[in-house]
């Protein structure tokens, strides 16, 4: 005969699940692809579910930083003035960092976000052509 679990047991199981998740750090880090082309580098990150204003992209000390934070908002209107006993909110955040190659022109970096994909285009610095100097020998 199966018995119903008590509120205490249910809360204990919930607390243990929360502890287990936080202990093993189960937050997800977005997947990133980095490609090198003839004139630029392209970084693409899968950020489905993030709002554009929650994503930050910047370069510091020749390191590209990508970060984001998304908070789950409860959009319900409390018309009956009910009091919550427990209300958990989900916060998801990440940060990724990548060293840029020496020929990356970080001043001309461009980023776009569409359909859950962040695309960052980093042009390569224009290489100076070798200067030929003709030397006359008498």
PDB file of C-alpha atoms in Angstrom:
ATOM      1  CA  UNK A   1       0.000   0.000   0.000  1.00  0.00           C
ATOM      2  CA  UNK A   2       1.464   3.316  -1.098  1.00  0.00           C
ATOM      3  CA  UNK A   3       1.188   6.240   1.251  1.00  0.00           C
ATOM      4  CA  UNK A   4       0.959   9.918   0.401  1.00  0.00           C
ATOM      5  CA  UNK A   5       4.095  11.881   1.120  1.00  0.00           C
ATOM      6  CA  UNK A   6       3.780  14.634   3.669  1.00  0.00           C
ATOM      7  CA  UNK A   7       4.325  18.328   3.031  1.00  0.00           C
ATOM      8  CA  UNK A   8       7.561  18.072   5.020  1.00  0.00           C
ATOM      9  CA  UNK A   9       8.865  15.249   2.801  1.00  0.00           C
ATOM     10  CA  UNK A  10       7.846  17.101  -0.362  1.00  0.00           C
ATOM     11  CA  UNK A  11       9.660  20.278   0.793  1.00  0.00           C
ATOM     12  CA  UNK A  12      12.689  18.242   1.818  1.00  0.00           C
ATOM     13  CA  UNK A  13      12.864  16.666  -1.646  1.00  0.00           C
ATOM     14  CA  UNK A  14      12.496  20.086  -3.261  1.00  0.00           C
ATOM     15  CA  UNK A  15      15.282  21.524  -1.073  1.00  0.00           C
ATOM     16  CA  UNK A  16      17.557  18.587  -1.900  1.00  0.00           C
ATOM     17  CA  UNK A  17      16.916  19.068  -5.644  1.00  0.00           C
ATOM     18  CA  UNK A  18      17.802  22.750  -5.309  1.00  0.00           C
ATOM     19  CA  UNK A  19      20.965  21.920  -3.328  1.00  0.00           C
ATOM     20  CA  UNK A  20      21.980  19.249  -5.863  1.00  0.00           C
ATOM     21  CA  UNK A  21      21.527  21.679  -8.784  1.00  0.00           C
ATOM     22  CA  UNK A  22      23.504  24.451  -7.113  1.00  0.00           C
ATOM     23  CA  UNK A  23      26.258  22.092  -5.911  1.00  0.00           C
ATOM     24  CA  UNK A  24      26.896  20.683  -9.371  1.00  0.00           C
ATOM     25  CA  UNK A  25      26.406  24.095 -11.043  1.00  0.00           C
ATOM     26  CA  UNK A  26      23.958  22.920 -13.672  1.00  0.00           C
ATOM     27  CA  UNK A  27      23.549  26.320 -15.334  1.00  0.00           C
ATOM     28  CA  UNK A  28      24.035  26.141 -19.048  1.00  0.00           C
ATOM     29  CA  UNK A  29      26.813  27.936 -20.876  1.00  0.00           C
ATOM     30  CA  UNK A  30      25.893  28.953 -24.432  1.00  0.00           C
ATOM     31  CA  UNK A  31      27.538  27.178 -27.342  1.00  0.00           C
ATOM     32  CA  UNK A  32      29.976  29.321 -29.327  1.00  0.00           C
ATOM     33  CA  UNK A  33      31.476  28.857 -32.804  1.00  0.00           C
ATOM     34  CA  UNK A  34      34.504  30.889 -33.902  1.00  0.00           C
ATOM     35  CA  UNK A  35      35.548  31.005 -37.558  1.00  0.00           C
ATOM     36  CA  UNK A  36      38.456  32.661 -39.294  1.00  0.00           C
ATOM     37  CA  UNK A  37      37.903  34.130 -42.736  1.00  0.00           C
ATOM     38  CA  UNK A  38      40.243  35.900 -45.120  1.00  0.00           C
ATOM     39  CA  UNK A  39      39.434  39.390 -43.755  1.00  0.00           C
ATOM     40  CA  UNK A  40      37.758  38.747 -40.386  1.00  0.00           C
ATOM     41  CA  UNK A  41      36.884  36.489 -37.487  1.00  0.00           C
ATOM     42  CA  UNK A  42      33.266  35.567 -36.775  1.00  0.00           C
ATOM     43  CA  UNK A  43      31.943  34.559 -33.363  1.00  0.00           C
ATOM     44  CA  UNK A  44      28.436  33.085 -33.150  1.00  0.00           C
ATOM     45  CA  UNK A  45      26.765  32.260 -29.840  1.00  0.00           C
ATOM     46  CA  UNK A  46      23.414  30.529 -29.264  1.00  0.00           C
ATOM     47  CA  UNK A  47      21.517  32.725 -26.788  1.00  0.00           C
ATOM     48  CA  UNK A  48      17.915  31.631 -27.290  1.00  0.00           C
ATOM     49  CA  UNK A  49      15.638  33.089 -24.644  1.00  0.00           C
ATOM     50  CA  UNK A  50      17.776  36.131 -23.870  1.00  0.00           C
ATOM     51  CA  UNK A  51      16.513  39.633 -24.588  1.00  0.00           C
ATOM     52  CA  UNK A  52      18.866  41.844 -26.569  1.00  0.00           C
ATOM     53  CA  UNK A  53      19.202  44.328 -23.709  1.00  0.00           C
ATOM     54  CA  UNK A  54      20.301  41.528 -21.351  1.00  0.00           C
ATOM     55  CA  UNK A  55      23.408  40.721 -23.458  1.00  0.00           C
ATOM     56  CA  UNK A  56      26.729  42.538 -23.069  1.00  0.00           C
ATOM     57  CA  UNK A  57      29.659  42.372 -25.482  1.00  0.00           C
ATOM     58  CA  UNK A  58      32.907  44.218 -24.841  1.00  0.00           C
ATOM     59  CA  UNK A  59      36.665  43.973 -25.338  1.00  0.00           C
ATOM     60  CA  UNK A  60      39.148  44.639 -22.561  1.00  0.00           C
ATOM     61  CA  UNK A  61      42.893  44.008 -22.744  1.00  0.00           C
ATOM     62  CA  UNK A  62      42.473  42.220 -26.092  1.00  0.00           C
ATOM     63  CA  UNK A  63      39.953  39.770 -24.569  1.00  0.00           C
ATOM     64  CA  UNK A  64      36.408  39.489 -25.931  1.00  0.00           C
ATOM     65  CA  UNK A  65      33.778  39.213 -23.181  1.00  0.00           C
ATOM     66  CA  UNK A  66      30.215  38.008 -23.785  1.00  0.00           C
ATOM     67  CA  UNK A  67      27.768  37.907 -20.890  1.00  0.00           C
ATOM     68  CA  UNK A  68      24.069  37.852 -20.250  1.00  0.00           C
ATOM     69  CA  UNK A  69      21.481  37.579 -17.536  1.00  0.00           C
ATOM     70  CA  UNK A  70      17.846  36.685 -17.937  1.00  0.00           C
ATOM     71  CA  UNK A  71      15.302  36.837 -15.149  1.00  0.00           C
ATOM     72  CA  UNK A  72      12.027  34.977 -15.349  1.00  0.00           C
ATOM     73  CA  UNK A  73       9.334  37.501 -14.594  1.00  0.00           C
ATOM     74  CA  UNK A  74       5.948  36.521 -13.279  1.00  0.00           C
ATOM     75  CA  UNK A  75       3.454  38.382 -15.462  1.00  0.00           C
ATOM     76  CA  UNK A  76       0.394  37.366 -13.451  1.00  0.00           C
ATOM     77  CA  UNK A  77      -1.734  40.108 -11.974  1.00  0.00           C
ATOM     78  CA  UNK A  78      -2.766  39.428  -8.413  1.00  0.00           C
ATOM     79  CA  UNK A  79      -6.382  40.577  -8.546  1.00  0.00           C
ATOM     80  CA  UNK A  80      -7.417  38.933  -5.310  1.00  0.00           C
ATOM     81  CA  UNK A  81      -4.502  40.268  -3.237  1.00  0.00           C
ATOM     82  CA  UNK A  82      -3.271  36.749  -2.451  1.00  0.00           C
ATOM     83  CA  UNK A  83      -0.223  36.232  -0.309  1.00  0.00           C
ATOM     84  CA  UNK A  84       2.562  33.964  -1.601  1.00  0.00           C
ATOM     85  CA  UNK A  85       4.003  31.423   0.822  1.00  0.00           C
ATOM     86  CA  UNK A  86       6.847  30.396  -1.525  1.00  0.00           C
ATOM     87  CA  UNK A  87       7.633  31.953  -4.874  1.00  0.00           C
ATOM     88  CA  UNK A  88      10.802  30.969  -6.680  1.00  0.00           C
ATOM     89  CA  UNK A  89      12.212  32.929  -9.570  1.00  0.00           C
ATOM     90  CA  UNK A  90      14.612  31.651 -12.128  1.00  0.00           C
ATOM     91  CA  UNK A  91      17.731  33.648 -12.960  1.00  0.00           C
ATOM     92  CA  UNK A  92      20.001  32.414 -15.720  1.00  0.00           C
ATOM     93  CA  UNK A  93      23.355  34.056 -16.347  1.00  0.00           C
ATOM     94  CA  UNK A  94      26.579  33.296 -18.172  1.00  0.00           C
ATOM     95  CA  UNK A  95      29.914  34.814 -19.077  1.00  0.00           C
ATOM     96  CA  UNK A  96      32.349  33.688 -21.748  1.00  0.00           C
ATOM     97  CA  UNK A  97      35.761  35.179 -22.539  1.00  0.00           C
ATOM     98  CA  UNK A  98      38.060  34.651 -25.510  1.00  0.00           C
ATOM     99  CA  UNK A  99      41.564  35.954 -26.223  1.00  0.00           C
ATOM    100  CA  UNK A 100      41.621  37.775 -29.552  1.00  0.00           C
ATOM    101  CA  UNK A 101      44.326  37.048 -32.127  1.00  0.00           C
ATOM    102  CA  UNK A 102      46.991  39.743 -32.548  1.00  0.00           C
ATOM    103  CA  UNK A 103      45.656  40.773 -35.962  1.00  0.00           C
ATOM    104  CA  UNK A 104      42.073  41.322 -34.689  1.00  0.00           C
ATOM    105  CA  UNK A 105      40.931  44.939 -35.076  1.00  0.00           C
ATOM    106  CA  UNK A 106      38.865  45.236 -31.886  1.00  0.00           C
ATOM    107  CA  UNK A 107      38.067  48.898 -32.604  1.00  0.00           C
ATOM    108  CA  UNK A 108      35.904  47.852 -35.583  1.00  0.00           C
ATOM    109  CA  UNK A 109      34.032  45.009 -33.873  1.00  0.00           C
ATOM    110  CA  UNK A 110      30.346  44.724 -34.860  1.00  0.00           C
ATOM    111  CA  UNK A 111      27.711  42.661 -33.043  1.00  0.00           C
ATOM    112  CA  UNK A 112      24.176  41.693 -34.118  1.00  0.00           C
ATOM    113  CA  UNK A 113      21.516  39.682 -32.307  1.00  0.00           C
ATOM    114  CA  UNK A 114      18.665  38.033 -34.197  1.00  0.00           C
ATOM    115  CA  UNK A 115      16.527  34.937 -33.640  1.00  0.00           C
ATOM    116  CA  UNK A 116      18.525  33.840 -30.582  1.00  0.00           C
ATOM    117  CA  UNK A 117      21.919  34.023 -32.298  1.00  0.00           C
ATOM    118  CA  UNK A 118      24.560  36.592 -31.371  1.00  0.00           C
ATOM    119  CA  UNK A 119      26.949  37.245 -34.284  1.00  0.00           C
ATOM    120  CA  UNK A 120      30.138  39.193 -33.721  1.00  0.00           C
ATOM    121  CA  UNK A 121      32.270  40.227 -36.681  1.00  0.00           C
ATOM    122  CA  UNK A 122      35.868  41.180 -35.878  1.00  0.00           C
ATOM    123  CA  UNK A 123      37.816  42.492 -38.885  1.00  0.00           C
ATOM    124  CA  UNK A 124      41.489  41.719 -39.251  1.00  0.00           C
ATOM    125  CA  UNK A 125      43.950  44.612 -39.215  1.00  0.00           C
ATOM    126  CA  UNK A 126      45.171  45.568 -42.648  1.00  0.00           C
ATOM    127  CA  UNK A 127      48.730  44.400 -43.037  1.00  0.00           C
ATOM    128  CA  UNK A 128      51.182  46.945 -44.333  1.00  0.00           C
ATOM    129  CA  UNK A 129      52.601  45.905 -47.682  1.00  0.00           C
ATOM    130  CA  UNK A 130      56.349  45.450 -47.643  1.00  0.00           C
ATOM    131  CA  UNK A 131      58.002  48.577 -48.959  1.00  0.00           C
ATOM    132  CA  UNK A 132      60.528  47.984 -51.692  1.00  0.00           C
ATOM    133  CA  UNK A 133      63.533  50.244 -51.689  1.00  0.00           C
ATOM    134  CA  UNK A 134      65.847  50.119 -54.627  1.00  0.00           C
ATOM    135  CA  UNK A 135      69.460  50.400 -53.598  1.00  0.00           C
ATOM    136  CA  UNK A 136      72.012  51.483 -56.168  1.00  0.00           C
ATOM    137  CA  UNK A 137      75.478  50.155 -55.780  1.00  0.00           C
ATOM    138  CA  UNK A 138      78.247  52.207 -57.530  1.00  0.00           C
TER     139      UNK A 138
END
